[in-house]
Amino acid sequence: NAGVTQTPKFRILKIGQSMTLQCAQDMNHNYMYWYRQDPGMGLKLIYYSVGAGITDKGEVPNGYNVSRSTTEDFPLRLELAAPSQTSVYFCASSYLTVNYGYTFGSGTRLTVV
Amino acid sequence: TQLLEQSPQFLSIQEGENLTVYCNSSSVFSSLQWYRQEPGEGPVLLVTVVTGGEVKKLKRLTFQFGDARKDSSLHITAAQPGDTGLYLCAGEEETSGSRLTFGEGTQLTVNP
């Protein structure tokens, strides 16, 4: 049972480039989330989805886009990368409600230079 | 302004000591969770508390949810080097639903 799988683990982007961070879960979880983690700042919610075809903005959505065409996949798209998007990105999923807790992926470390 | 304030931000102790980490807010939460994160990995769920005044124990870890559901604490008894990590509290606001807000974390180091 793989849980939540994120790819790639590391990436260096140049300013203005675009990329997609992949996230897949095999637990049939309805809820999926994207957070970014900066040193000393905890985890900030970027976007989330409560089911296929439904997405919503979180606390820091600017510069990002998401889609949820299937239950399993929740990719995060960065358009026109900026140095402020240098961070560690975590995808998570939960079953039915957040009371069941999140299962996190192992993260993608992104550097924009 | 951080919705969930954790204290202390850093804690370095010797093996065998006891410690308490606090998570405070002015908001009421439907539930509150604690996670531990190790370097290079995602956070891992330790516990969920949902009832005001609730106390849960996980081996040497004791978690408490405040009576008013605005705060929580994590107490570790006889800390061990394996307890080293970043401890994060996360709450589901009554008005938000469907998502968690995280505190900034407490970095714990337990020295042998």
PDB file of C-alpha atoms in Angstrom:
ATOM      1  CA  ASN A   1       0.000   0.000   0.000  1.00  0.00           C
ATOM      2  CA  ALA A   2       1.817   3.097  -1.293  1.00  0.00           C
ATOM      3  CA  GLY A   3      -0.297   5.755   0.492  1.00  0.00           C
ATOM      4  CA  VAL A   4       0.410   9.235  -0.928  1.00  0.00           C
ATOM      5  CA  THR A   5       3.080   9.421  -3.625  1.00  0.00           C
ATOM      6  CA  GLN A   6       4.668  12.707  -4.662  1.00  0.00           C
ATOM      7  CA  THR A   7       6.974  13.279  -7.606  1.00  0.00           C
ATOM      8  CA  PRO A   8       9.556  14.627  -8.108  1.00  0.00           C
ATOM      9  CA  LYS A   9      11.365  14.710  -4.740  1.00  0.00           C
ATOM     10  CA  PHE A  10      13.640  17.574  -5.771  1.00  0.00           C
ATOM     11  CA  ARG A  11      13.515  20.160  -8.539  1.00  0.00           C
ATOM     12  CA  ILE A  12      15.355  23.325  -9.476  1.00  0.00           C
ATOM     13  CA  LEU A  13      13.477  25.787 -11.673  1.00  0.00           C
ATOM     14  CA  LYS A  14      14.562  28.998 -13.299  1.00  0.00           C
ATOM     15  CA  ILE A  15      12.472  32.129 -12.780  1.00  0.00           C
ATOM     16  CA  GLY A  16       9.573  32.130 -15.231  1.00  0.00           C
ATOM     17  CA  GLN A  17       9.560  28.397 -15.887  1.00  0.00           C
ATOM     18  CA  SER A  18       6.525  26.230 -15.223  1.00  0.00           C
ATOM     19  CA  MET A  19       6.124  22.771 -13.761  1.00  0.00           C
ATOM     20  CA  THR A  20       3.607  20.340 -12.355  1.00  0.00           C
ATOM     21  CA  LEU A  21       4.027  18.632  -9.010  1.00  0.00           C
ATOM     22  CA  GLN A  22       2.365  15.243  -9.085  1.00  0.00           C
ATOM     23  CA  CYS A  23       0.394  13.689  -6.229  1.00  0.00           C
ATOM     24  CA  ALA A  24      -1.384  10.336  -6.232  1.00  0.00           C
ATOM     25  CA  GLN A  25      -3.074   8.359  -3.463  1.00  0.00           C
ATOM     26  CA  ASP A  26      -4.292   4.768  -3.540  1.00  0.00           C
ATOM     27  CA  MET A  27      -6.459   4.811  -0.387  1.00  0.00           C
ATOM     28  CA  ASN A  28      -9.683   5.974  -2.080  1.00  0.00           C
ATOM     29  CA  HIS A  29      -9.614   9.152   0.012  1.00  0.00           C
ATOM     30  CA  ASN A  30     -12.065  11.843  -0.991  1.00  0.00           C
ATOM     31  CA  TYR A  31     -10.165  14.824   0.417  1.00  0.00           C
ATOM     32  CA  MET A  32      -6.802  15.950  -0.927  1.00  0.00           C
ATOM     33  CA  TYR A  33      -4.651  18.952  -0.045  1.00  0.00           C
ATOM     34  CA  TRP A  34      -1.562  20.863  -1.080  1.00  0.00           C
ATOM     35  CA  TYR A  35       0.519  22.631   1.571  1.00  0.00           C
ATOM     36  CA  ARG A  36       3.815  24.452   1.430  1.00  0.00           C
ATOM     37  CA  GLN A  37       6.262  24.463   4.330  1.00  0.00           C
ATOM     38  CA  ASP A  38       8.780  27.224   4.868  1.00  0.00           C
ATOM     39  CA  PRO A  39      11.267  27.286   7.777  1.00  0.00           C
ATOM     40  CA  GLY A  40       9.611  28.436  10.997  1.00  0.00           C
ATOM     41  CA  MET A  41       6.288  29.022   9.239  1.00  0.00           C
ATOM     42  CA  GLY A  42       4.496  25.733   9.645  1.00  0.00           C
ATOM     43  CA  LEU A  43       2.326  24.423   6.820  1.00  0.00           C
ATOM     44  CA  LYS A  44       0.271  26.814   4.694  1.00  0.00           C
ATOM     45  CA  LEU A  45      -2.690  25.516   2.682  1.00  0.00           C
ATOM     46  CA  ILE A  46      -2.483  26.260  -1.053  1.00  0.00           C
ATOM     47  CA  TYR A  47      -5.474  24.396  -2.518  1.00  0.00           C
ATOM     48  CA  TYR A  48      -7.696  21.543  -1.498  1.00  0.00           C
ATOM     49  CA  SER A  49     -10.335  19.252  -2.987  1.00  0.00           C
ATOM     50  CA  VAL A  50     -13.239  17.406  -1.383  1.00  0.00           C
ATOM     51  CA  GLY A  51     -13.793  15.161  -4.388  1.00  0.00           C
ATOM     52  CA  ALA A  52     -13.224  14.692  -8.094  1.00  0.00           C
ATOM     53  CA  GLY A  53     -14.162  17.818 -10.034  1.00  0.00           C
ATOM     54  CA  ILE A  54     -14.202  20.058  -6.931  1.00  0.00           C
ATOM     55  CA  THR A  55     -11.340  22.338  -5.888  1.00  0.00           C
ATOM     56  CA  ASP A  56     -11.062  25.304  -3.536  1.00  0.00           C
ATOM     57  CA  LYS A  57      -8.483  27.921  -2.666  1.00  0.00           C
ATOM     58  CA  GLY A  58      -6.631  27.788   0.585  1.00  0.00           C
ATOM     59  CA  GLU A  59      -4.623  30.438   2.400  1.00  0.00           C
ATOM     60  CA  VAL A  60      -1.887  31.037  -0.232  1.00  0.00           C
ATOM     61  CA  PRO A  61      -3.219  30.117  -3.723  1.00  0.00           C
ATOM     62  CA  ASN A  62      -1.617  32.886  -5.813  1.00  0.00           C
ATOM     63  CA  GLY A  63       0.753  31.566  -8.470  1.00  0.00           C
ATOM     64  CA  TYR A  64      -0.653  28.031  -8.342  1.00  0.00           C
ATOM     65  CA  ASN A  65      -3.394  26.022 -10.023  1.00  0.00           C
ATOM     66  CA  VAL A  66      -4.869  22.597  -9.406  1.00  0.00           C
ATOM     67  CA  SER A  67      -7.211  20.101 -11.014  1.00  0.00           C
ATOM     68  CA  ARG A  68      -8.923  16.988  -9.706  1.00  0.00           C
ATOM     69  CA  SER A  69     -10.166  14.870 -12.598  1.00  0.00           C
ATOM     70  CA  THR A  70      -9.947  11.582 -10.676  1.00  0.00           C
ATOM     71  CA  THR A  71     -10.185  10.551  -7.018  1.00  0.00           C
ATOM     72  CA  GLU A  72      -6.573   9.359  -7.067  1.00  0.00           C
ATOM     73  CA  ASP A  73      -4.684  12.321  -8.576  1.00  0.00           C
ATOM     74  CA  PHE A  74      -4.318  15.946  -7.504  1.00  0.00           C
ATOM     75  CA  PRO A  75      -1.564  17.727  -9.471  1.00  0.00           C
ATOM     76  CA  LEU A  76      -0.320  21.210  -8.523  1.00  0.00           C
ATOM     77  CA  ARG A  77       0.706  23.503 -11.355  1.00  0.00           C
ATOM     78  CA  LEU A  78       3.180  26.356 -10.971  1.00  0.00           C
ATOM     79  CA  GLU A  79       3.057  28.926 -13.749  1.00  0.00           C
ATOM     80  CA  LEU A  80       5.836  31.498 -14.105  1.00  0.00           C
ATOM     81  CA  ALA A  81       7.905  30.334 -11.146  1.00  0.00           C
ATOM     82  CA  ALA A  82       9.184  33.011  -8.750  1.00  0.00           C
ATOM     83  CA  PRO A  83      11.857  32.848  -5.995  1.00  0.00           C
ATOM     84  CA  SER A  84       9.060  33.243  -3.414  1.00  0.00           C
ATOM     85  CA  GLN A  85       7.827  29.804  -4.442  1.00  0.00           C
ATOM     86  CA  THR A  86      11.008  28.169  -3.188  1.00  0.00           C
ATOM     87  CA  SER A  87       9.662  25.819  -0.536  1.00  0.00           C
ATOM     88  CA  VAL A  88       8.891  22.231   0.379  1.00  0.00           C
ATOM     89  CA  TYR A  89       5.520  21.146  -0.966  1.00  0.00           C
ATOM     90  CA  PHE A  90       3.429  18.469   0.704  1.00  0.00           C
ATOM     91  CA  CYS A  91       0.401  16.689  -0.643  1.00  0.00           C
ATOM     92  CA  ALA A  92      -1.984  15.047   1.816  1.00  0.00           C
ATOM     93  CA  SER A  93      -5.224  13.137   1.762  1.00  0.00           C
ATOM     94  CA  SER A  94      -7.906  12.215   4.280  1.00  0.00           C
ATOM     95  CA  TYR A  95     -10.874   9.861   4.389  1.00  0.00           C
ATOM     96  CA  LEU A  96     -14.325  11.506   4.555  1.00  0.00           C
ATOM     97  CA  THR A  97     -13.470  14.141   7.155  1.00  0.00           C
ATOM     98  CA  VAL A  98     -10.330  15.660   8.638  1.00  0.00           C
ATOM     99  CA  ASN A  99     -11.072  13.875  11.959  1.00  0.00           C
ATOM    100  CA  TYR A 100      -9.520  10.780  10.426  1.00  0.00           C
ATOM    101  CA  GLY A 101      -6.271  12.693  10.093  1.00  0.00           C
ATOM    102  CA  TYR A 102      -4.142  13.452   7.089  1.00  0.00           C
ATOM    103  CA  THR A 103      -1.815  11.044   5.336  1.00  0.00           C
ATOM    104  CA  PHE A 104       1.083  13.027   3.900  1.00  0.00           C
ATOM    105  CA  GLY A 105       3.419  12.358   1.031  1.00  0.00           C
ATOM    106  CA  SER A 106       7.166  12.702   1.548  1.00  0.00           C
ATOM    107  CA  GLY A 107       7.293  16.120  -0.101  1.00  0.00           C
ATOM    108  CA  THR A 108       8.848  17.902  -3.079  1.00  0.00           C
ATOM    109  CA  ARG A 109      11.698  20.310  -2.407  1.00  0.00           C
ATOM    110  CA  LEU A 110      11.535  23.083  -5.005  1.00  0.00           C
ATOM    111  CA  THR A 111      14.149  25.766  -5.539  1.00  0.00           C
ATOM    112  CA  VAL A 112      13.524  28.667  -7.918  1.00  0.00           C
ATOM    113  CA  VAL A 113      16.674  30.486  -9.036  1.00  0.00           C
TER     114      VAL A 113
ATOM    115  CA  THR B   1      -1.171  36.565  12.631  1.00  0.00           C
ATOM    116  CA  GLN B   2      -0.845  32.849  13.234  1.00  0.00           C
ATOM    117  CA  LEU B   3      -4.144  31.173  14.069  1.00  0.00           C
ATOM    118  CA  LEU B   4      -2.461  28.484  16.135  1.00  0.00           C
ATOM    119  CA  GLU B   5       0.434  29.564  18.331  1.00  0.00           C
ATOM    120  CA  GLN B   6       2.836  26.879  19.455  1.00  0.00           C
ATOM    121  CA  SER B   7       5.337  27.252  22.264  1.00  0.00           C
ATOM    122  CA  PRO B   8       8.137  26.856  22.685  1.00  0.00           C
ATOM    123  CA  GLN B   9       9.420  27.093  19.108  1.00  0.00           C
ATOM    124  CA  PHE B  10      12.625  25.209  20.015  1.00  0.00           C
ATOM    125  CA  LEU B  11      13.334  22.833  22.881  1.00  0.00           C
ATOM    126  CA  SER B  12      16.575  20.998  23.621  1.00  0.00           C
ATOM    127  CA  ILE B  13      16.594  18.623  26.591  1.00  0.00           C
ATOM    128  CA  GLN B  14      18.500  15.673  28.006  1.00  0.00           C
ATOM    129  CA  GLU B  15      17.299  12.115  27.770  1.00  0.00           C
ATOM    130  CA  GLY B  16      14.998  11.240  30.662  1.00  0.00           C
ATOM    131  CA  GLU B  17      13.588  14.728  31.176  1.00  0.00           C
ATOM    132  CA  ASN B  18       9.894  15.604  30.918  1.00  0.00           C
ATOM    133  CA  LEU B  19       8.543  18.328  28.652  1.00  0.00           C
ATOM    134  CA  THR B  20       5.311  20.033  27.628  1.00  0.00           C
ATOM    135  CA  VAL B  21       4.491  21.693  24.314  1.00  0.00           C
ATOM    136  CA  TYR B  22       1.565  24.092  24.033  1.00  0.00           C
ATOM    137  CA  CYS B  23      -0.807  24.977  21.211  1.00  0.00           C
ATOM    138  CA  ASN B  24      -3.046  28.013  21.748  1.00  0.00           C
ATOM    139  CA  SER B  25      -5.650  29.923  19.776  1.00  0.00           C
ATOM    140  CA  SER B  26      -8.471  32.412  20.186  1.00  0.00           C
ATOM    141  CA  SER B  27     -10.624  30.297  17.853  1.00  0.00           C
ATOM    142  CA  VAL B  28     -12.729  27.274  18.747  1.00  0.00           C
ATOM    143  CA  PHE B  29     -11.853  24.021  17.023  1.00  0.00           C
ATOM    144  CA  SER B  30     -14.044  21.050  16.178  1.00  0.00           C
ATOM    145  CA  SER B  31     -11.015  18.847  16.534  1.00  0.00           C
ATOM    146  CA  LEU B  32      -7.301  19.167  17.070  1.00  0.00           C
ATOM    147  CA  GLN B  33      -4.520  16.897  15.906  1.00  0.00           C
ATOM    148  CA  TRP B  34      -0.844  16.457  16.709  1.00  0.00           C
ATOM    149  CA  TYR B  35       1.724  15.347  14.153  1.00  0.00           C
ATOM    150  CA  ARG B  36       5.433  14.540  14.306  1.00  0.00           C
ATOM    151  CA  GLN B  37       7.698  15.254  11.376  1.00  0.00           C
ATOM    152  CA  GLU B  38      11.217  13.968  10.802  1.00  0.00           C
ATOM    153  CA  PRO B  39      13.724  15.549   8.370  1.00  0.00           C
ATOM    154  CA  GLY B  40      12.946  14.831   4.720  1.00  0.00           C
ATOM    155  CA  GLU B  41       9.567  13.288   5.484  1.00  0.00           C
ATOM    156  CA  GLY B  42       5.958  14.368   5.699  1.00  0.00           C
ATOM    157  CA  PRO B  43       4.220  14.788   9.066  1.00  0.00           C
ATOM    158  CA  VAL B  44       2.771  11.660  10.666  1.00  0.00           C
ATOM    159  CA  LEU B  45      -0.424  11.756  12.706  1.00  0.00           C
ATOM    160  CA  LEU B  46      -0.017  11.040  16.443  1.00  0.00           C
ATOM    161  CA  VAL B  47      -3.493  11.719  17.807  1.00  0.00           C
ATOM    162  CA  THR B  48      -6.843  13.420  17.230  1.00  0.00           C
ATOM    163  CA  VAL B  49      -8.823  14.975  20.092  1.00  0.00           C
ATOM    164  CA  VAL B  50     -12.408  16.096  19.566  1.00  0.00           C
ATOM    165  CA  THR B  51     -14.040  16.654  22.980  1.00  0.00           C
ATOM    166  CA  GLY B  52     -13.301  19.570  25.314  1.00  0.00           C
ATOM    167  CA  GLY B  53     -11.257  18.322  28.284  1.00  0.00           C
ATOM    168  CA  GLU B  54     -10.326  15.109  26.486  1.00  0.00           C
ATOM    169  CA  VAL B  55      -7.070  13.415  27.487  1.00  0.00           C
ATOM    170  CA  LYS B  56      -5.408  10.760  25.324  1.00  0.00           C
ATOM    171  CA  LYS B  57      -2.275   8.776  26.075  1.00  0.00           C
ATOM    172  CA  LEU B  58       0.089   7.206  23.585  1.00  0.00           C
ATOM    173  CA  LYS B  59       2.820   5.382  25.539  1.00  0.00           C
ATOM    174  CA  ARG B  60       4.896   8.219  27.085  1.00  0.00           C
ATOM    175  CA  LEU B  61       2.949  10.958  25.293  1.00  0.00           C
ATOM    176  CA  THR B  62      -0.118  12.580  26.870  1.00  0.00           C
ATOM    177  CA  PHE B  63      -2.369  14.878  24.843  1.00  0.00           C
ATOM    178  CA  GLN B  64      -4.987  17.185  26.303  1.00  0.00           C
ATOM    179  CA  PHE B  65      -7.682  19.269  24.612  1.00  0.00           C
ATOM    180  CA  GLY B  66      -8.739  22.393  26.504  1.00  0.00           C
ATOM    181  CA  ASP B  67     -12.229  22.577  27.990  1.00  0.00           C
ATOM    182  CA  ALA B  68     -13.150  25.429  25.647  1.00  0.00           C
ATOM    183  CA  ARG B  69     -11.571  23.625  22.640  1.00  0.00           C
ATOM    184  CA  LYS B  70      -9.225  26.557  21.996  1.00  0.00           C
ATOM    185  CA  ASP B  71      -5.969  25.024  23.160  1.00  0.00           C
ATOM    186  CA  SER B  72      -4.078  21.777  23.551  1.00  0.00           C
ATOM    187  CA  SER B  73      -0.931  20.428  25.137  1.00  0.00           C
ATOM    188  CA  LEU B  74       1.444  17.562  24.503  1.00  0.00           C
ATOM    189  CA  HIS B  75       3.391  16.180  27.464  1.00  0.00           C
ATOM    190  CA  ILE B  76       6.256  13.731  27.012  1.00  0.00           C
ATOM    191  CA  THR B  77       7.493  11.756  30.000  1.00  0.00           C
ATOM    192  CA  ALA B  78      11.095  10.523  30.192  1.00  0.00           C
ATOM    193  CA  ALA B  79      12.017  11.788  26.731  1.00  0.00           C
ATOM    194  CA  GLN B  80      14.228   9.624  24.542  1.00  0.00           C
ATOM    195  CA  PRO B  81      16.454  10.534  21.551  1.00  0.00           C
ATOM    196  CA  GLY B  82      13.895   8.837  19.302  1.00  0.00           C
ATOM    197  CA  ASP B  83      11.379  11.541  20.292  1.00  0.00           C
ATOM    198  CA  THR B  84      13.474  14.124  18.430  1.00  0.00           C
ATOM    199  CA  GLY B  85      11.486  15.823  15.676  1.00  0.00           C
ATOM    200  CA  LEU B  86       9.184  18.675  14.709  1.00  0.00           C
ATOM    201  CA  TYR B  87       5.858  18.526  16.552  1.00  0.00           C
ATOM    202  CA  LEU B  88       2.939  20.222  14.812  1.00  0.00           C
ATOM    203  CA  CYS B  89      -0.528  20.908  16.114  1.00  0.00           C
ATOM    204  CA  ALA B  90      -3.348  21.330  13.615  1.00  0.00           C
ATOM    205  CA  GLY B  91      -6.966  22.303  14.125  1.00  0.00           C
ATOM    206  CA  GLU B  92     -10.193  22.130  12.203  1.00  0.00           C
ATOM    207  CA  GLU B  93     -12.032  25.413  12.804  1.00  0.00           C
ATOM    208  CA  GLU B  94     -15.754  25.105  13.518  1.00  0.00           C
ATOM    209  CA  THR B  95     -16.509  27.484  10.652  1.00  0.00           C
ATOM    210  CA  SER B  96     -14.119  26.084   8.043  1.00  0.00           C
ATOM    211  CA  GLY B  97     -14.615  22.349   7.862  1.00  0.00           C
ATOM    212  CA  SER B  98     -12.797  20.031   5.478  1.00  0.00           C
ATOM    213  CA  ARG B  99      -9.320  21.362   6.171  1.00  0.00           C
ATOM    214  CA  LEU B 100      -6.729  21.811   8.899  1.00  0.00           C
ATOM    215  CA  THR B 101      -4.796  24.893   9.987  1.00  0.00           C
ATOM    216  CA  PHE B 102      -1.302  24.150  11.265  1.00  0.00           C
ATOM    217  CA  GLY B 103       0.778  25.775  13.959  1.00  0.00           C
ATOM    218  CA  GLU B 104       4.372  26.765  13.297  1.00  0.00           C
ATOM    219  CA  GLY B 105       5.734  23.726  15.075  1.00  0.00           C
ATOM    220  CA  THR B 106       8.017  22.935  18.009  1.00  0.00           C
ATOM    221  CA  GLN B 107      11.444  21.558  17.142  1.00  0.00           C
ATOM    222  CA  LEU B 108      12.390  19.084  19.884  1.00  0.00           C
ATOM    223  CA  THR B 109      15.895  17.736  20.316  1.00  0.00           C
ATOM    224  CA  VAL B 110      16.530  15.059  22.933  1.00  0.00           C
ATOM    225  CA  ASN B 111      20.224  14.626  23.654  1.00  0.00           C
ATOM    226  CA  PRO B 112      21.588  11.256  24.835  1.00  0.00           C
TER     227      PRO B 112
END
